Every structure is written in C-alpha cells, then in structure tokens.
Coordinates of C-alpha atoms in Angstrom, one line a residue:
X47 CA -62.2 -49.9 -26.9
X48 CA -59.7 -47.0 -27.6
X49 CA -56.2 -48.0 -28.6
X50 CA -53.5 -46.7 -26.2
X51 CA -50.2 -45.5 -27.7
X52 CA -47.5 -46.8 -25.3
X53 CA -45.1 -44.6 -27.1
X54 CA -46.6 -41.6 -25.3
X55 CA -45.3 -43.0 -22.0
X56 CA -41.8 -43.0 -23.4
X57 CA -41.3 -39.9 -25.5
X58 CA -44.0 -37.6 -24.2
X59 CA -47.1 -36.2 -25.8
X60 CA -46.9 -36.2 -29.6
X61 CA -50.3 -35.1 -30.4
X62 CA -52.3 -37.8 -32.1
X63 CA -51.1 -41.4 -31.7
X64 CA -48.5 -42.2 -34.3
X65 CA -47.6 -38.5 -34.8
X66 CA -44.1 -37.2 -35.2
X67 CA -42.3 -35.7 -32.2
X68 CA -42.3 -31.9 -32.1
X69 CA -39.1 -30.2 -33.2
X70 CA -36.9 -29.1 -30.3
X71 CA -36.9 -25.3 -29.6
X72 CA -33.7 -23.8 -31.0
X73 CA -31.2 -22.8 -28.4
X74 CA -30.6 -19.0 -28.1
X75 CA -27.2 -18.0 -29.5
X76 CA -24.4 -17.8 -27.0
X77 CA -23.5 -14.2 -26.1
X78 CA -20.3 -12.9 -27.6
X79 CA -17.5 -12.9 -25.1
X80 CA -14.3 -11.1 -25.8
X81 CA -10.8 -12.6 -25.2
X82 CA -10.3 -10.1 -22.4
X83 CA -13.6 -11.1 -20.7
X84 CA -12.6 -14.7 -21.0
X85 CA -9.3 -13.9 -19.3
X86 CA -11.1 -12.1 -16.5
X87 CA -13.5 -15.0 -16.1
X88 CA -10.5 -17.3 -15.8
X89 CA -8.9 -15.0 -13.2
X90 CA -12.1 -15.0 -11.1
X91 CA -12.3 -18.8 -11.4
X92 CA -8.7 -18.9 -9.9
X93 CA -9.4 -16.4 -7.1
X94 CA -13.0 -17.2 -6.2
X95 CA -14.1 -20.5 -7.9
X96 CA -17.2 -20.9 -5.6
X97 CA -18.5 -17.3 -6.0
X98 CA -18.0 -16.5 -2.4
X99 CA -17.2 -12.8 -2.8
X100 CA -20.7 -11.9 -3.9
X101 CA -22.7 -14.2 -1.6
X102 CA -20.6 -14.6 1.5
X103 CA -19.4 -12.6 4.5
X104 CA -15.8 -11.7 4.5
X105 CA -13.6 -10.7 7.5
X106 CA -10.2 -9.3 6.9
X107 CA -7.5 -8.1 9.2
X108 CA -5.1 -5.8 7.4
X109 CA -1.8 -4.1 8.4
X110 CA -1.3 -0.8 6.6
X111 CA 2.1 0.9 6.7
X112 CA 3.2 4.2 5.3
X113 CA 6.6 5.7 4.6
X114 CA 6.2 8.3 7.4
X115 CA 6.1 5.5 9.9
X116 CA 2.4 5.5 10.4
X117 CA 1.0 2.0 10.8
X118 CA -2.7 0.9 11.2
X119 CA -4.3 -2.3 12.1
X120 CA -7.6 -2.4 10.2
X121 CA -10.4 -5.0 10.8
X122 CA -12.9 -5.1 8.0
X123 CA -16.1 -7.1 8.1
X124 CA -18.2 -7.0 4.9
X125 CA -21.0 -8.6 2.9
X126 CA -19.9 -7.5 -0.6
X127 CA -23.1 -8.6 -2.2
X128 CA -25.1 -6.0 -0.2
X129 CA -22.5 -3.4 0.3
X130 CA -22.7 -3.7 4.1
X131 CA -19.4 -3.1 6.0
X132 CA -18.0 -2.5 9.4
X133 CA -14.5 -1.1 9.8
X134 CA -12.2 -0.6 12.8
X135 CA -9.0 1.2 12.2
X136 CA -6.5 1.4 15.1
X137 CA -3.5 3.8 15.2
X138 CA -1.3 5.3 17.8
X139 CA -3.5 8.3 17.9
X140 CA -7.0 6.8 18.1
X141 CA -9.3 3.9 17.2
X142 CA -11.9 5.0 14.6
X143 CA -14.8 2.8 13.5
X144 CA -17.8 3.0 11.3
X145 CA -20.6 0.8 9.9
X146 CA -22.3 1.2 6.5
X147 CA -25.4 -0.5 5.0
X148 CA -26.0 0.1 1.4
X149 CA -25.6 3.8 0.9
X150 CA -26.4 4.7 4.6
X151 CA -23.9 5.4 7.2
X152 CA -25.1 3.7 10.4
X153 CA -22.5 4.4 12.9
X154 CA -19.2 6.4 13.4
X155 CA -17.1 6.5 16.5
X156 CA -13.7 7.6 17.8
X157 CA -12.3 5.6 20.8
X158 CA -15.8 4.3 21.2
X159 CA -17.5 7.7 21.4
X160 CA -20.4 7.9 19.0
X161 CA -21.7 11.3 20.2
X162 CA -19.1 13.5 18.5
X163 CA -20.2 16.3 16.2
X164 CA -19.5 16.5 12.5
X165 CA -16.4 18.7 13.0
X166 CA -14.8 16.2 15.4
X167 CA -15.7 13.3 13.2
X168 CA -14.2 15.1 10.2
X169 CA -10.9 15.6 12.0
X170 CA -10.6 11.8 12.2
X171 CA -11.6 11.2 8.6
X172 CA -15.1 10.1 9.5
X173 CA -17.2 12.6 7.6
X174 CA -19.9 10.8 5.6
X175 CA -18.2 11.3 2.2
X176 CA -14.9 9.9 3.5
X177 CA -16.6 6.9 5.1
X178 CA -18.4 6.0 1.9
X179 CA -15.1 6.4 0.0
X180 CA -13.4 4.1 2.4
X181 CA -16.2 1.5 2.1
X182 CA -15.9 1.6 -1.7
X183 CA -12.1 1.5 -1.5
X184 CA -12.0 -1.6 0.6
X185 CA -14.6 -3.3 -1.5
X186 CA -12.8 -2.5 -4.8
X187 CA -9.2 -3.2 -4.0
X188 CA -9.8 -6.4 -2.0
X189 CA -12.5 -7.5 -4.3
X190 CA -10.4 -7.7 -7.5
X191 CA -10.6 -9.3 -9.9
X192 CA -14.3 -10.0 -9.0
X193 CA -15.1 -6.3 -9.1
X194 CA -14.3 -6.3 -12.9
X195 CA -17.8 -7.6 -13.5
X196 CA -19.5 -4.6 -11.8
X197 CA -22.0 -2.6 -13.9
X198 CA -20.4 0.3 -15.8
X199 CA -17.1 -1.5 -16.3
X200 CA -15.9 -1.2 -19.9
X201 CA -13.3 -3.9 -20.9
X202 CA -11.2 -3.5 -24.0
X203 CA -11.8 -6.7 -26.0
X204 CA -8.2 -7.9 -26.5
X205 CA -5.6 -8.5 -23.9
X206 CA -2.0 -7.6 -24.7
X207 CA 1.1 -9.5 -23.8
X208 CA 3.3 -7.2 -21.7
X209 CA 5.6 -7.3 -18.7
X210 CA 4.8 -6.2 -15.1
X211 CA 7.1 -6.2 -12.1
X212 CA 9.7 -8.2 -14.1
X213 CA 7.4 -10.9 -15.3
X214 CA 5.4 -11.7 -18.4
X215 CA 1.8 -10.8 -18.1
X216 CA -1.4 -10.4 -20.0
X217 CA -2.6 -6.8 -19.8
X218 CA -6.3 -5.7 -19.9
X219 CA -7.4 -2.1 -20.3
X220 CA -10.5 -1.1 -18.4
X221 CA -12.4 2.2 -18.4
X222 CA -15.8 3.1 -16.8
X223 CA -19.1 4.7 -17.7
X224 CA -18.8 8.4 -16.7
X225 CA -21.3 8.0 -13.9
X226 CA -19.1 5.3 -12.4
X227 CA -15.6 6.7 -12.8
X228 CA -13.3 8.6 -15.1
X229 CA -9.9 6.8 -14.5
X230 CA -8.2 4.4 -16.9
X231 CA -7.0 1.1 -15.4
X232 CA -4.7 -1.6 -16.6
X233 CA -4.8 -5.1 -14.9
X234 CA -2.1 -7.7 -15.3
X235 CA -2.6 -11.4 -15.2
X236 CA -0.3 -14.4 -15.1
X237 CA -0.5 -15.9 -18.7
X238 CA -1.0 -19.5 -17.6
X239 CA -3.0 -19.4 -14.3
X240 CA -4.8 -16.0 -14.9
X241 CA -3.8 -15.0 -11.3
X242 CA -3.9 -11.2 -10.9
X243 CA -0.3 -9.9 -10.3
X244 CA -0.8 -6.1 -10.4
X245 CA -2.6 -3.1 -11.7
X246 CA -2.2 0.6 -12.4
X247 CA -4.5 3.5 -12.9
X248 CA -4.3 7.0 -14.4
X249 CA -6.5 10.1 -14.0
X250 CA -4.8 11.5 -17.1
X251 CA -2.6 8.9 -18.9
X252 CA -0.9 11.5 -21.1
X253 CA 0.4 13.2 -17.9
X254 CA 1.7 9.9 -16.4
X255 CA -0.2 10.5 -13.2
X256 CA -1.9 8.0 -11.0
X257 CA -0.3 4.9 -9.3
X258 CA 0.8 1.4 -9.9
X259 CA 0.3 -1.5 -7.4
X260 CA 2.3 -4.6 -7.0
X261 CA 0.6 -7.7 -5.6
X262 CA 2.5 -10.3 -3.7
X263 CA 1.6 -13.6 -2.0
X264 CA -1.9 -15.0 -1.4
X265 CA -4.2 -15.5 1.6
X266 CA -6.9 -18.2 1.4
X267 CA -9.9 -19.3 3.3
X268 CA -12.9 -21.4 2.3
X269 CA -11.8 -21.5 -1.3
X270 CA -11.5 -17.7 -1.7
X271 CA -7.9 -16.8 -2.6
X272 CA -6.9 -13.1 -2.4
X273 CA -3.6 -11.4 -3.1
X274 CA -2.2 -10.8 0.4
X275 CA 0.1 -7.8 -0.1
X276 CA -0.3 -4.6 -2.0
X277 CA 2.5 -2.1 -2.5
X278 CA 1.7 1.3 -3.9
X279 CA 3.9 3.7 -6.1
X280 CA 3.4 6.9 -8.0
X281 CA 3.9 6.7 -11.8
X282 CA 5.5 10.1 -12.1
X283 CA 8.5 9.5 -9.9
X284 CA 8.1 5.9 -8.7
X285 CA 7.8 7.1 -5.1
X286 CA 6.8 4.4 -2.7
X287 CA 3.4 5.2 -1.1
X288 CA 2.9 2.4 1.3
X289 CA 1.9 -1.3 1.8
X290 CA -1.3 -3.0 2.8
X291 CA -1.1 -6.7 3.9
X292 CA -3.9 -9.0 4.8
X293 CA -2.8 -11.1 7.8
X294 CA -6.0 -13.0 8.3
X295 CA -9.1 -13.9 6.2
X296 CA -12.3 -15.6 7.2
X297 CA -15.1 -16.4 4.8
X298 CA -18.6 -17.4 5.9
X299 CA -20.7 -18.7 3.0

C-alpha cells in the first residue's frame, strides 16, 4: 500500500515525499523613488487618501472673481478618470455651458441655445479649442496634487526647503515632456503634513513671467480634501489677477 506523506497537506507539494521545499521566488527589486516623489505621494495621501479623484465623480461649485468686478458662478461636474466634464458658467451677461467626453466636445450652449453657429459660440468663449482648454484647466488646478502623477510629468528628484507666502515650505520643481507642456512649475508643500500651500509657473523663468498662486482653506467631502481658495498674481509686477473659491464639493465614489 503506498505511503502517504501528510506533510504535503501542510506545506504544499514538495515533489517526492521527503523532498525539500522549493526555494521561494526572489521578490523583484522595489522601484527607485526620489525624495520629491515621496513628498508628492505624502501630499496625495493627505488630500485624497482613498484615491477618489481618479475613480469618482466630482461636483464643484466655484465663485470666480476678477479685479474688474466680473464675477462668475461656475458649476463643474467631472469624472477625472475618464476626462468627462460638464460646465455651467453664469455671469451678468449670459449663461454658457458645455459638455466634453474624452477629447470630444458633446454640447455647447449660450442661455440654453445649442443652435448657435461657430462665430456666435466663439464670441462667448465656446469655440472647441477654448472648451478643451477650460476642461484641462479645471481638471489640472482642482486636481492638484493628484495631477502630478500624470504621464509626461518630470519631477526633480530633491525637494528644497524654501518659504512661500510667509511660511516654510518644501519646494518641488516640475517640468513636462515637450508634447505635454513647456512651462516650468514649482509646487510648495507644508513640511510636516505635506499639504499643498501654493504653486507658481513660468513660460520663461529668466524673464520672470508667469504667475504664482496662493492656496487658502480647505473644502472636504467623502474623504477628498481640496484647497478651497486660489488667488492668482503675476510674477513680473505682483499684480492681482483674481480669486477662485470652491463653495461646495460633492464626491460620488
């Protein structure tokens, strides 16, 4: 009668009875992660610990104000993981809206009228190129720091201790593959919590062009925590350009 090795029931197949267990497969080496990438990961863990930005549906209501007195109420509904977005912008002059899915403009309207020609749409900033720019703008500025993991993002490996808006901050320099963008960005994080506190960008850093953006307050829903208020300034003369403030946030996983 064949002898049964009970050991097989405990440690798995070993080959012949009494054989030595197979050597475990070596684990692949962990990928090298720079100190700056670790800081960005910490910041994302602070702002979006459950990864809702990439897999959920986000609804924002934003008040946009400009120095010339123009104010806009903007309602943005988006699924960042797919690039889908619907926007409704209300001013004293008109209500403009559009819907985008991926790289396709689905709908554009002024005061509910979707039958306008391209010239009329262009007068209200709804030409196709402008619509896609606005879609990418809202995804980027409201999706930071999560958007710092997008393909084509080049992160300098070492953060630098600096100051921003009167407070100590860790600064990370970011550039982009040429097909993605040509600007140079600096992002600033709280040294202890890794909360994002501001950023700046240059088209030509030697010319001191571009803008810097202060972040104030937070708005939170469902575990997603976004900076609530953005104030924009020119580098060249520190001119105030405007303020965008999220007054409501709803997240659907």
